[in-house]
Amino acid sequence: MTLPADPVPLDGKPTPARPDALSTSVGTVAAAQAYLLADGSVDRYRQVLADGVDRVARRVAAVDRPFTGIAPDELAPLVGDIELDRPLGDHGTALDELDEVWLRDAVWFHHPRSLAHLNCPVAIPALLGEAMLTAVNPSLDTWDQSAGATFIERRLIGWTATRVGLGPSADGVFTSGGTQSNLHALLLAREEAVAQVTDADARAVLLSRLRILTSTAGHFSVQKAAKLLGLAPDAVVTVETDAARRMCPQALGRELDRCRRADLPVMAVVATAGTTDFGTIDPLPEIARRCAAAGVWLHVDAAYGCGLLVSPTRRHLLDGIEQADSVTVDYHKSFFQPVSSSAILVRDRRVLRHATYHADYLNPARAAAERIPNQVDKSLQTTRRFDALKLWLTLRVMGPDAIGALFDEVCERADDAWALADTDPRFEVVARSPLSTVVFRWCPTGIAPELADEANRHARNQLTASGAAMVAGTTVDGRAHLKFTLLNPATTSADVTLVLDLIAEHAGRYAHDHPLGRTDRAADMSCSVV
């Protein structure tokens, strides 16, 4: 090894040599190499991971509430004061510190009163997969980085597409989540819509006129995708929903007709199988029929509802999804997988070419001719985790029927929760979900709507601050509502009853102490069932 020449200082005098520079550098590198997973560090690897797993296991075993209630202003300084340029030197001390700045105050989604978001308790076989894939560290972009992992992912895509019913020409690829899957699908739909236009100016004009139709309850990622795809600000047209918060097929028909008459080509209709706010499923067969008649790409966002694919009793709720041109599935929502584990599926594998770019250093065009299976040819990402391994091990250990039974269980718990809130005079409920969501609002008779809005928000904040339960909040028809998203089969009716009582207690106390107090205003100022 040759050391670089010593720098010459500004005064022109050479700096005295440091004879220990090389040995110090070599020693530092050797010490650092000991932290890399290799044949000489497997014992350290086993011990360090075992210690980390033990920390988590002890926390999980001792959890008595889903959250500690720590406030952002309290936690931020603990993290901000850490000097990252001064390492602690051993993993035990680092784990002690991590416990203080994260693990102690983590949100525990396995707790039965964690009811806020689409975060599920995770299957142990998937956790095994997570540990293995991060240690081996393959990237699913090219064959020469992933080998067997490529075929595992492809097999799972084929298995899912078969469950959906997309046919023998289907394909797809794993993604980071529903937002990316929806973006990917709409990119393909856009390119199909403009495929016959080669003139740049004509293409720009067409892009400015393209429209996407989705329901008012659809996911915000549709609007985000339209922006990222360079479409017009008004490209996304929302279609009204019925009383059950599902896209109204008649309204969709009217919008399709209006766009046709206005010469605004509809590049895609996005139906939803499991809306985030309401857990409702759009009438897929009728939507598919109208899309087929209009020659419009149908994308189904089943990020939430994809658990029905393995349900032993509720699979029929997805009838019509087999007619989609593309489908989003999020295994990390209803297949009990750790984040992230998602996929985009397409009926016709040929459309995936719209995401293909060839780089000589990575996936040259000749590789496709040589039948080298490079997954980057299908993906918006280049470097990509082997997230398929988690689902693979879950299916091979538990099987799809077991996953489906767990998802059925949470849907049944949601039915029970909806009935509890619906029969309680302190609450109002919104549309009944076929999945595992319950949207409701504390609003007993005589409470002004504006005061009820504030009381519901206050109750949610107080629950979070206490850590006793986690519930979500949303807005329905301009009014503040609360939301249960049940994804834990261990949640019981007793848990739901307790949380409803806590909400009523916090909200009632707030309303009682508020200057407006309780009111006997006219009926038009009191709460009414949505």
Short mmCIF file of C-alpha atoms in Angstrom, two decimals:
data_model
loop_
_atom_site.label_atom_id
_atom_site.label_comp_id
_atom_site.label_asym_id
_atom_site.label_seq_id
_atom_site.Cartn_x
_atom_site.Cartn_y
_atom_site.Cartn_z
CA MET A 1 0.00 0.00 0.00
CA THR A 2 1.29 3.45 -0.88
CA LEU A 3 0.37 6.38 1.30
CA PRO A 4 -0.75 9.57 -0.44
CA ALA A 5 1.79 12.38 -0.51
CA ASP A 6 1.78 14.57 2.56
CA PRO A 7 -0.05 17.83 1.93
CA VAL A 8 2.09 20.96 1.61
CA PRO A 9 0.97 23.66 4.06
CA LEU A 10 0.50 27.27 3.05
CA ASP A 11 3.89 28.30 4.47
CA GLY A 12 5.67 25.95 2.01
CA LYS A 13 7.27 23.85 4.75
CA PRO A 14 6.58 20.11 4.55
CA THR A 15 4.52 18.57 7.33
CA PRO A 16 6.46 16.04 9.41
CA ALA A 17 5.61 12.47 8.53
CA ARG A 18 3.35 10.44 10.84
CA PRO A 19 4.85 6.97 10.85
CA ASP A 20 1.83 5.50 12.65
CA ALA A 21 -0.74 6.70 10.09
CA LEU A 22 -0.79 3.48 8.07
CA SER A 23 -0.96 1.16 11.06
CA THR A 24 -3.72 3.25 12.61
CA SER A 25 -5.71 3.19 9.37
CA VAL A 26 -5.26 -0.56 8.93
CA GLY A 27 -6.22 -1.17 12.54
CA THR A 28 -9.34 0.93 12.19
CA VAL A 29 -10.41 -0.91 9.05
CA ALA A 30 -9.79 -4.28 10.65
CA ALA A 31 -11.86 -3.30 13.65
CA ALA A 32 -14.64 -2.02 11.42
CA GLN A 33 -14.65 -5.19 9.32
CA ALA A 34 -15.49 -7.19 12.41
CA TYR A 35 -18.93 -5.58 12.34
CA LEU A 36 -19.69 -6.91 8.84
CA LEU A 37 -21.49 -10.22 8.49
CA ALA A 38 -18.97 -12.74 7.16
CA ASP A 39 -17.62 -16.17 7.98
CA GLY A 40 -15.55 -14.78 10.83
CA SER A 41 -18.38 -12.84 12.48
CA VAL A 42 -21.23 -15.35 12.58
CA ASP A 43 -20.97 -15.78 16.34
CA ARG A 44 -21.29 -12.04 16.86
CA TYR A 45 -24.21 -12.04 14.39
CA ARG A 46 -26.03 -14.73 16.36
CA GLN A 47 -25.48 -12.98 19.68
CA VAL A 48 -26.38 -9.47 18.55
CA LEU A 49 -29.61 -10.55 16.88
CA ALA A 50 -30.53 -12.75 19.81
CA ASP A 51 -30.08 -9.80 22.16
CA GLY A 52 -32.24 -7.59 19.95
CA VAL A 53 -34.96 -10.22 19.67
CA ASP A 54 -34.86 -10.67 23.44
CA ARG A 55 -35.38 -6.93 24.00
CA VAL A 56 -38.42 -6.91 21.74
CA ALA A 57 -39.78 -10.13 23.23
CA ARG A 58 -39.54 -8.77 26.77
CA ARG A 59 -41.33 -5.60 25.72
CA VAL A 60 -44.07 -7.52 23.92
CA ALA A 61 -44.58 -9.78 26.92
CA ALA A 62 -44.94 -6.79 29.26
CA VAL A 63 -47.12 -4.50 27.13
CA ASP A 64 -50.33 -3.50 28.93
CA ARG A 65 -51.46 -0.73 26.58
CA PRO A 66 -50.80 0.11 22.94
CA PHE A 67 -48.88 3.33 23.63
CA THR A 68 -47.22 5.17 26.48
CA GLY A 69 -48.81 8.48 25.51
CA ILE A 70 -45.50 10.32 25.26
CA ALA A 71 -45.80 13.72 23.60
CA PRO A 72 -43.67 14.78 20.60
CA ASP A 73 -42.11 17.65 22.57
CA GLU A 74 -40.97 15.20 25.23
CA LEU A 75 -39.50 12.61 22.89
CA ALA A 76 -37.84 14.88 20.32
CA PRO A 77 -35.03 16.14 22.62
CA LEU A 78 -34.08 12.58 23.59
CA VAL A 79 -33.33 11.81 19.96
CA GLY A 80 -32.01 15.25 19.05
CA ASP A 81 -29.42 15.31 21.83
CA ILE A 82 -27.69 12.11 20.68
CA GLU A 83 -24.24 12.73 19.23
CA LEU A 84 -24.12 10.45 16.20
CA ASP A 85 -20.43 11.12 15.57
CA ARG A 86 -19.52 9.44 18.88
CA PRO A 87 -20.34 5.72 18.69
CA LEU A 88 -21.20 3.80 21.84
CA GLY A 89 -18.84 0.95 21.04
CA ASP A 90 -21.01 -2.07 21.81
CA HIS A 91 -24.45 -3.26 20.86
CA GLY A 92 -25.66 -3.70 24.44
CA THR A 93 -25.23 -0.01 25.22
CA ALA A 94 -26.78 0.90 21.87
CA LEU A 95 -29.79 -1.29 22.68
CA ASP A 96 -30.13 0.42 26.06
CA GLU A 97 -30.19 3.79 24.32
CA LEU A 98 -32.60 2.54 21.66
CA ASP A 99 -34.94 1.33 24.33
CA GLU A 100 -35.09 4.86 25.73
CA VAL A 101 -35.58 6.71 22.44
CA TRP A 102 -37.88 4.25 20.63
CA LEU A 103 -38.77 0.82 21.97
CA ARG A 104 -40.14 2.01 25.30
CA ASP A 105 -42.57 4.38 23.54
CA ALA A 106 -43.29 2.32 20.43
CA VAL A 107 -46.88 1.88 19.26
CA TRP A 108 -47.74 -1.79 19.72
CA PHE A 109 -50.05 -3.02 16.99
CA HIS A 110 -50.40 -6.46 18.54
CA HIS A 111 -52.28 -4.94 21.49
CA PRO A 112 -56.05 -5.55 21.26
CA ARG A 113 -56.86 -1.87 21.84
CA SER A 114 -54.66 -0.66 18.98
CA LEU A 115 -57.55 0.27 16.70
CA ALA A 116 -56.32 3.27 14.77
CA HIS A 117 -54.72 2.31 11.49
CA LEU A 118 -54.23 -0.41 8.89
CA ASN A 119 -51.26 -1.81 10.78
CA CYS A 120 -51.60 -5.48 11.63
CA PRO A 121 -49.98 -7.79 14.16
CA VAL A 122 -47.40 -9.75 12.22
CA ALA A 123 -47.00 -13.47 11.60
CA ILE A 124 -43.92 -15.04 13.17
CA PRO A 125 -42.91 -16.86 9.95
CA ALA A 126 -42.82 -13.44 8.26
CA LEU A 127 -40.52 -12.14 10.97
CA LEU A 128 -38.22 -15.04 10.26
CA GLY A 129 -38.24 -14.05 6.61
CA GLU A 130 -37.48 -10.43 7.51
CA ALA A 131 -34.41 -11.44 9.52
CA MET A 132 -33.15 -13.72 6.76
CA LEU A 133 -33.66 -11.36 3.84
CA THR A 134 -31.89 -8.47 5.57
CA ALA A 135 -28.89 -10.65 6.44
CA VAL A 136 -28.41 -12.00 2.92
CA ASN A 137 -29.36 -8.59 1.47
CA PRO A 138 -30.30 -9.46 -2.11
CA SER A 139 -31.73 -6.85 -4.44
CA LEU A 140 -34.62 -7.97 -6.60
CA ASP A 141 -33.68 -5.90 -9.63
CA THR A 142 -31.52 -8.36 -11.54
CA TRP A 143 -31.08 -12.11 -11.70
CA ASP A 144 -27.39 -11.93 -10.86
CA GLN A 145 -28.26 -10.26 -7.54
CA SER A 146 -31.15 -12.46 -6.53
CA ALA A 147 -31.23 -15.84 -8.33
CA GLY A 148 -33.79 -18.00 -6.49
CA ALA A 149 -35.38 -14.95 -4.89
CA THR A 150 -36.47 -13.84 -8.37
CA PHE A 151 -38.44 -17.04 -8.87
CA ILE A 152 -39.95 -16.93 -5.38
CA GLU A 153 -41.30 -13.45 -6.11
CA ARG A 154 -42.56 -14.50 -9.54
CA ARG A 155 -44.25 -17.57 -8.07
CA LEU A 156 -46.06 -15.45 -5.48
CA ILE A 157 -47.18 -12.97 -8.13
CA GLY A 158 -48.57 -15.87 -10.17
CA TRP A 159 -50.28 -17.35 -7.10
CA THR A 160 -51.92 -14.04 -6.22
CA ALA A 161 -52.99 -13.37 -9.80
CA THR A 162 -54.62 -16.81 -9.86
CA ARG A 163 -56.47 -16.01 -6.63
CA VAL A 164 -57.68 -12.76 -8.22
CA GLY A 165 -58.65 -14.59 -11.42
CA LEU A 166 -56.73 -12.43 -13.88
CA GLY A 167 -55.96 -15.25 -16.31
CA PRO A 168 -52.88 -16.91 -17.79
CA SER A 169 -51.35 -13.73 -19.22
CA ALA A 170 -51.21 -11.96 -15.85
CA ASP A 171 -48.03 -10.72 -14.22
CA GLY A 172 -46.86 -8.13 -11.74
CA VAL A 173 -44.16 -7.16 -9.32
CA PHE A 174 -43.76 -6.45 -5.61
CA THR A 175 -43.82 -2.81 -4.52
CA SER A 176 -43.30 -0.73 -1.39
CA GLY A 177 -47.03 -0.27 -0.77
CA GLY A 178 -50.40 0.70 -2.13
CA THR A 179 -49.39 4.23 -3.08
CA GLN A 180 -46.61 2.96 -5.32
CA SER A 181 -48.81 0.19 -6.72
CA ASN A 182 -51.52 2.70 -7.64
CA LEU A 183 -48.95 5.00 -9.24
CA HIS A 184 -47.54 2.09 -11.22
CA ALA A 185 -50.97 1.02 -12.43
CA LEU A 186 -51.93 4.52 -13.51
CA LEU A 187 -48.61 4.96 -15.32
CA LEU A 188 -49.42 1.86 -17.35
CA ALA A 189 -52.96 3.10 -17.99
CA ARG A 190 -51.65 6.49 -19.11
CA GLU A 191 -49.16 4.96 -21.51
CA GLU A 192 -51.82 2.70 -22.97
CA ALA A 193 -54.05 5.73 -23.47
CA VAL A 194 -51.41 7.63 -25.45
CA ALA A 195 -49.69 4.66 -27.09
CA GLN A 196 -50.86 5.54 -30.61
CA VAL A 197 -49.78 9.20 -30.38
CA THR A 198 -46.19 9.73 -31.48
CA ASP A 199 -46.12 13.47 -32.15
CA ALA A 200 -44.78 15.28 -29.07
CA ASP A 201 -47.14 18.24 -29.34
CA ALA A 202 -50.17 16.05 -29.86
CA ARG A 203 -49.11 13.88 -26.93
CA ALA A 204 -48.83 16.94 -24.67
CA VAL A 205 -52.32 18.07 -25.64
CA LEU A 206 -53.71 14.59 -25.00
CA LEU A 207 -52.01 14.35 -21.60
CA SER A 208 -53.63 17.61 -20.56
CA ARG A 209 -57.07 16.19 -21.37
CA LEU A 210 -56.79 12.73 -19.80
CA ARG A 211 -59.10 12.00 -16.89
CA ILE A 212 -59.15 9.46 -14.04
CA LEU A 213 -62.47 8.60 -12.40
CA THR A 214 -62.57 7.41 -8.79
CA SER A 215 -65.05 7.63 -5.96
CA THR A 216 -65.18 10.35 -3.35
CA ALA A 217 -64.09 7.67 -0.86
CA GLY A 218 -61.09 6.58 -2.95
CA HIS A 219 -57.51 6.80 -1.71
CA PHE A 220 -55.61 10.09 -1.93
CA SER A 221 -52.79 8.33 -3.78
CA VAL A 222 -54.89 8.58 -6.95
CA GLN A 223 -54.60 12.38 -6.84
CA LYS A 224 -50.92 12.13 -5.98
CA ALA A 225 -50.29 9.76 -8.89
CA ALA A 226 -52.04 12.12 -11.31
CA LYS A 227 -49.73 14.93 -10.23
CA LEU A 228 -46.62 12.78 -10.52
CA LEU A 229 -47.71 11.62 -13.97
CA GLY A 230 -47.91 15.17 -15.25
CA LEU A 231 -51.66 15.24 -15.72
CA ALA A 232 -53.81 18.34 -15.45
CA PRO A 233 -54.73 19.66 -11.98
CA ASP A 234 -58.35 18.66 -12.61
CA ALA A 235 -57.49 15.26 -14.09
CA VAL A 236 -59.03 13.29 -11.21
CA VAL A 237 -62.81 13.38 -11.29
CA THR A 238 -64.55 12.08 -8.18
CA VAL A 239 -67.70 10.04 -8.56
CA GLU A 240 -70.40 10.24 -5.92
CA THR A 241 -71.04 7.36 -3.56
CA ASP A 242 -74.27 5.80 -2.38
CA ALA A 243 -75.54 5.64 1.20
CA ALA A 244 -73.15 2.74 1.84
CA ARG A 245 -70.18 4.90 0.73
CA ARG A 246 -69.61 2.82 -2.41
CA MET A 247 -69.10 4.24 -5.87
CA CYS A 248 -72.46 4.71 -7.53
CA PRO A 249 -72.43 2.91 -10.93
CA GLN A 250 -75.09 5.22 -12.32
CA ALA A 251 -73.00 8.25 -11.38
CA LEU A 252 -69.97 6.58 -12.97
CA GLY A 253 -71.97 6.10 -16.14
CA ARG A 254 -72.92 9.76 -16.18
CA GLU A 255 -69.29 10.84 -15.75
CA LEU A 256 -68.09 8.51 -18.48
CA ASP A 257 -70.70 9.95 -20.80
CA ARG A 258 -69.90 13.54 -19.83
CA CYS A 259 -66.18 13.01 -20.46
CA ARG A 260 -66.90 11.41 -23.82
CA ARG A 261 -69.05 14.33 -24.93
CA ALA A 262 -66.44 16.85 -23.70
CA ASP A 263 -63.65 15.01 -25.56
CA LEU A 264 -61.88 14.23 -22.28
CA PRO A 265 -60.50 10.69 -22.67
CA VAL A 266 -60.83 8.62 -19.49
CA MET A 267 -57.54 6.82 -19.11
CA ALA A 268 -58.66 4.81 -16.05
CA VAL A 269 -61.43 4.18 -13.57
CA VAL A 270 -60.15 3.39 -10.08
CA ALA A 271 -62.52 1.24 -8.04
CA THR A 272 -61.77 0.43 -4.42
CA ALA A 273 -62.06 -2.89 -2.62
CA GLY A 274 -61.70 -1.62 0.92
CA THR A 275 -61.80 2.15 1.28
CA THR A 276 -59.45 3.48 3.94
CA ASP A 277 -62.07 5.54 5.73
CA PHE A 278 -65.09 3.24 5.52
CA GLY A 279 -63.82 -0.23 4.62
CA THR A 280 -66.40 -0.40 1.85
CA ILE A 281 -66.14 -2.25 -1.46
CA ASP A 282 -67.32 -0.65 -4.68
CA PRO A 283 -69.81 -2.69 -6.79
CA LEU A 284 -67.09 -4.23 -8.94
CA PRO A 285 -69.18 -6.25 -11.44
CA GLU A 286 -71.26 -3.24 -12.49
CA ILE A 287 -68.23 -0.94 -12.61
CA ALA A 288 -66.35 -3.49 -14.71
CA ARG A 289 -69.29 -3.77 -17.11
CA ARG A 290 -69.39 -0.02 -17.65
CA CYS A 291 -65.61 0.17 -18.13
CA ALA A 292 -65.68 -2.64 -20.68
CA ALA A 293 -68.49 -0.94 -22.61
CA ALA A 294 -66.56 2.35 -22.64
CA GLY A 295 -63.20 0.70 -23.45
CA VAL A 296 -61.65 2.15 -20.29
CA TRP A 297 -58.86 0.69 -18.16
CA LEU A 298 -60.18 -0.57 -14.80
CA HIS A 299 -57.85 -0.49 -11.81
CA VAL A 300 -58.99 -1.99 -8.52
CA ASP A 301 -57.29 -0.74 -5.38
CA ALA A 302 -57.59 -3.79 -3.15
CA ALA A 303 -54.77 -2.79 -0.81
CA TYR A 304 -57.05 -3.35 2.17
CA GLY A 305 -59.56 -5.87 0.87
CA CYS A 306 -57.04 -8.31 -0.61
CA GLY A 307 -57.30 -10.44 2.54
CA LEU A 308 -60.61 -11.63 1.12
CA LEU A 309 -58.63 -13.54 -1.52
CA VAL A 310 -57.90 -16.19 1.11
CA SER A 311 -61.10 -15.86 3.13
CA PRO A 312 -62.99 -19.15 3.48
CA THR A 313 -66.33 -17.34 3.83
CA ARG A 314 -66.08 -13.86 2.27
CA ARG A 315 -64.25 -14.31 -1.05
CA HIS A 316 -67.48 -13.52 -2.94
CA LEU A 317 -67.21 -9.89 -1.77
CA LEU A 318 -64.46 -9.46 -4.38
CA ASP A 319 -66.54 -10.81 -7.25
CA GLY A 320 -65.80 -8.71 -10.33
CA ILE A 321 -62.17 -8.04 -9.44
CA GLU A 322 -61.17 -10.67 -12.01
CA GLN A 323 -62.28 -8.26 -14.75
CA ALA A 324 -59.78 -5.57 -13.75
CA ASP A 325 -56.85 -4.55 -15.93
CA SER A 326 -54.70 -3.96 -12.84
CA VAL A 327 -55.01 -4.65 -9.12
CA THR A 328 -53.23 -3.34 -6.03
CA VAL A 329 -52.71 -5.73 -3.11
CA ASP A 330 -51.12 -4.95 0.24
CA TYR A 331 -50.07 -8.08 2.06
CA HIS A 332 -48.86 -5.89 4.93
CA LYS A 333 -52.45 -4.92 5.68
CA SER A 334 -54.58 -8.04 5.63
CA PHE A 335 -52.09 -10.90 5.22
CA PHE A 336 -50.45 -10.06 8.58
CA GLN A 337 -47.10 -9.21 7.02
CA PRO A 338 -44.53 -6.68 8.27
CA VAL A 339 -44.18 -3.46 6.29
CA SER A 340 -43.45 -3.49 3.47
CA SER A 341 -45.09 -6.19 1.38
CA SER A 342 -47.27 -5.14 -1.53
CA ALA A 343 -47.72 -5.83 -5.23
CA ILE A 344 -49.18 -4.54 -8.46
CA LEU A 345 -50.84 -7.12 -10.71
CA VAL A 346 -51.82 -6.72 -14.36
CA ARG A 347 -54.07 -8.81 -16.59
CA ASP A 348 -51.77 -8.51 -19.62
CA ARG A 349 -48.07 -8.80 -18.85
CA ARG A 350 -47.20 -6.93 -22.04
CA VAL A 351 -48.26 -3.60 -20.52
CA LEU A 352 -45.39 -3.81 -18.03
CA ARG A 353 -43.10 -2.77 -20.90
CA HIS A 354 -44.12 0.83 -20.19
CA ALA A 355 -41.97 0.71 -17.04
CA THR A 356 -38.98 -0.89 -18.79
CA TYR A 357 -35.68 0.89 -19.36
CA HIS A 358 -32.45 -0.82 -20.25
CA ALA A 359 -29.08 0.11 -18.78
CA ASP A 360 -25.98 -1.55 -20.16
CA TYR A 361 -24.45 -1.99 -16.72
CA LEU A 362 -27.59 -3.57 -15.25
CA ASN A 363 -30.19 -5.02 -17.62
CA PRO A 364 -29.04 -4.59 -21.22
CA ALA A 365 -31.65 -5.25 -23.89
CA ARG A 366 -29.86 -8.41 -24.92
CA ALA A 367 -30.65 -9.91 -21.48
CA ALA A 368 -34.33 -10.10 -22.37
CA ALA A 369 -33.48 -11.88 -25.64
CA GLU A 370 -31.37 -14.31 -23.63
CA ARG A 371 -34.35 -14.91 -21.29
CA ILE A 372 -32.53 -13.65 -18.22
CA PRO A 373 -35.28 -12.87 -15.67
CA ASN A 374 -34.52 -9.34 -14.51
CA GLN A 375 -37.37 -8.04 -12.33
CA VAL A 376 -36.22 -4.44 -12.81
CA ASP A 377 -37.73 -4.68 -16.30
CA LYS A 378 -41.16 -4.56 -14.61
CA SER A 379 -40.55 -2.27 -11.64
CA LEU A 380 -40.50 1.45 -10.93
CA GLN A 381 -37.72 0.74 -8.44
CA THR A 382 -34.19 -0.42 -9.12
CA THR A 383 -32.76 -1.62 -5.82
CA ARG A 384 -35.60 -3.50 -4.17
CA ARG A 385 -35.95 -5.66 -1.07
CA PHE A 386 -36.79 -9.36 -1.15
CA ASP A 387 -40.08 -8.66 0.63
CA ALA A 388 -41.68 -11.65 -1.05
CA LEU A 389 -39.75 -13.97 1.28
CA LYS A 390 -41.93 -12.98 4.23
CA LEU A 391 -45.13 -13.96 2.47
CA TRP A 392 -43.50 -17.11 1.10
CA LEU A 393 -42.58 -18.39 4.56
CA THR A 394 -45.98 -17.42 5.96
CA LEU A 395 -47.75 -19.42 3.26
CA ARG A 396 -45.38 -22.38 3.59
CA VAL A 397 -45.73 -22.51 7.40
CA MET A 398 -49.32 -21.36 8.05
CA GLY A 399 -51.02 -21.76 4.69
CA PRO A 400 -53.55 -19.42 3.06
CA ASP A 401 -56.55 -20.89 4.90
CA ALA A 402 -55.09 -19.89 8.25
CA ILE A 403 -54.46 -16.33 7.04
CA GLY A 404 -58.00 -16.16 5.69
CA ALA A 405 -59.44 -17.41 8.96
CA LEU A 406 -57.61 -14.64 10.83
CA PHE A 407 -58.94 -12.02 8.42
CA ASP A 408 -62.46 -13.41 8.77
CA GLU A 409 -62.10 -13.09 12.52
CA VAL A 410 -61.28 -9.38 12.41
CA CYS A 411 -64.21 -8.79 10.05
CA GLU A 412 -66.49 -10.51 12.55
CA ARG A 413 -65.07 -8.41 15.40
CA ALA A 414 -65.85 -5.30 13.35
CA ASP A 415 -69.44 -6.49 12.90
CA ASP A 416 -69.72 -6.80 16.67
CA ALA A 417 -68.13 -3.37 17.20
CA TRP A 418 -70.51 -1.75 14.71
CA ALA A 419 -73.51 -3.28 16.50
CA LEU A 420 -72.24 -2.09 19.89
CA ALA A 421 -71.87 1.50 18.68
CA ASP A 422 -75.10 1.41 16.68
CA THR A 423 -77.20 0.37 19.69
CA ASP A 424 -75.51 2.81 22.08
CA PRO A 425 -77.43 6.12 22.28
CA ARG A 426 -74.18 7.98 22.92
CA PHE A 427 -72.93 7.24 19.40
CA GLU A 428 -73.85 7.46 15.75
CA VAL A 429 -72.41 5.12 13.14
CA VAL A 430 -71.79 5.54 9.43
CA ALA A 431 -71.91 2.89 6.70
CA ARG A 432 -71.47 -0.69 7.80
CA SER A 433 -68.24 -2.14 6.43
CA PRO A 434 -67.95 -5.63 4.93
CA LEU A 435 -64.34 -5.55 6.15
CA SER A 436 -63.02 -4.45 9.55
CA THR A 437 -63.64 -0.70 9.82
CA VAL A 438 -66.16 1.09 12.03
CA VAL A 439 -66.73 4.85 11.59
CA PHE A 440 -68.71 6.50 14.38
CA ARG A 441 -69.17 9.66 16.37
CA TRP A 442 -69.97 10.52 19.98
CA CYS A 443 -73.07 12.69 19.73
CA PRO A 444 -75.84 12.08 22.25
CA THR A 445 -79.17 13.84 21.86
CA GLY A 446 -79.03 17.57 22.54
CA ILE A 447 -75.36 18.13 21.78
CA ALA A 448 -74.71 20.79 19.15
CA PRO A 449 -72.79 19.41 16.14
CA GLU A 450 -69.93 21.92 16.52
CA LEU A 451 -69.46 20.98 20.16
CA ALA A 452 -69.61 17.29 19.28
CA ASP A 453 -66.86 17.86 16.68
CA GLU A 454 -64.58 19.33 19.32
CA ALA A 455 -65.50 16.69 21.89
CA ASN A 456 -64.69 13.82 19.52
CA ARG A 457 -61.31 15.30 18.63
CA HIS A 458 -60.61 15.89 22.32
CA ALA A 459 -61.55 12.31 23.21
CA ARG A 460 -59.20 10.91 20.60
CA ASN A 461 -56.33 13.11 21.81
CA GLN A 462 -56.96 12.10 25.42
CA LEU A 463 -57.00 8.42 24.54
CA THR A 464 -53.65 8.80 22.78
CA ALA A 465 -52.18 10.80 25.65
CA SER A 466 -53.25 8.14 28.14
CA GLY A 467 -52.05 5.31 25.93
CA ALA A 468 -55.09 3.29 26.95
CA ALA A 469 -56.21 2.90 23.34
CA MET A 470 -55.46 4.16 19.85
CA VAL A 471 -58.31 5.17 17.55
CA ALA A 472 -58.25 7.06 14.27
CA GLY A 473 -60.04 10.24 13.32
CA THR A 474 -61.57 11.35 10.05
CA THR A 475 -64.09 13.79 8.62
CA VAL A 476 -67.42 12.67 7.20
CA ASP A 477 -69.68 15.21 5.53
CA GLY A 478 -67.75 17.99 7.23
CA ARG A 479 -68.11 16.53 10.73
CA ALA A 480 -65.44 15.02 12.99
CA HIS A 481 -65.72 11.26 13.37
CA LEU A 482 -63.71 8.52 15.01
CA LYS A 483 -62.70 5.24 13.44
CA PHE A 484 -61.86 1.74 14.55
CA THR A 485 -59.71 -0.27 12.17
CA LEU A 486 -59.67 -3.78 13.56
CA LEU A 487 -56.85 -5.98 12.29
CA ASN A 488 -56.11 -7.91 15.45
CA PRO A 489 -58.00 -11.19 15.95
CA ALA A 490 -57.27 -10.90 19.68
CA THR A 491 -59.48 -7.81 20.02
CA THR A 492 -62.69 -8.69 21.86
CA SER A 493 -66.07 -7.07 22.34
CA ALA A 494 -64.95 -6.26 25.87
CA ASP A 495 -62.02 -4.27 24.46
CA VAL A 496 -64.35 -2.37 22.15
CA THR A 497 -66.83 -1.68 24.96
CA LEU A 498 -64.07 -0.34 27.16
CA VAL A 499 -62.80 1.99 24.43
CA LEU A 500 -66.31 3.26 23.69
CA ASP A 501 -66.79 3.98 27.38
CA LEU A 502 -63.48 5.85 27.56
CA ILE A 503 -64.40 7.91 24.50
CA ALA A 504 -67.78 8.79 25.98
CA GLU A 505 -66.15 9.72 29.29
CA HIS A 506 -63.56 12.03 27.71
CA ALA A 507 -66.03 13.56 25.27
CA GLY A 508 -68.75 14.00 27.87
CA ARG A 509 -66.41 15.71 30.30
CA TYR A 510 -65.21 18.05 27.58
CA ALA A 511 -68.78 18.95 26.56
CA HIS A 512 -69.78 19.48 30.18
CA ASP A 513 -66.86 21.81 30.84
CA HIS A 514 -67.18 23.70 27.56
CA PRO A 515 -68.65 27.23 27.72
CA LEU A 516 -71.47 26.17 25.41
CA GLY A 517 -72.28 23.34 27.75
CA ARG A 518 -75.21 21.12 27.02
CA THR A 519 -77.88 22.67 24.84
CA ASP A 520 -81.47 22.12 23.90
CA ARG A 521 -81.15 23.94 20.60
CA ALA A 522 -83.49 23.36 17.74
CA ALA A 523 -83.38 20.02 15.97
CA ASP A 524 -81.40 21.45 13.06
CA MET A 525 -78.55 22.26 15.49
CA SER A 526 -78.47 18.84 17.15
CA CYS A 527 -76.70 15.73 15.94
CA SER A 528 -78.47 13.61 13.40
CA VAL A 529 -77.62 10.21 12.05
CA VAL A 530 -75.34 10.41 9.01
#
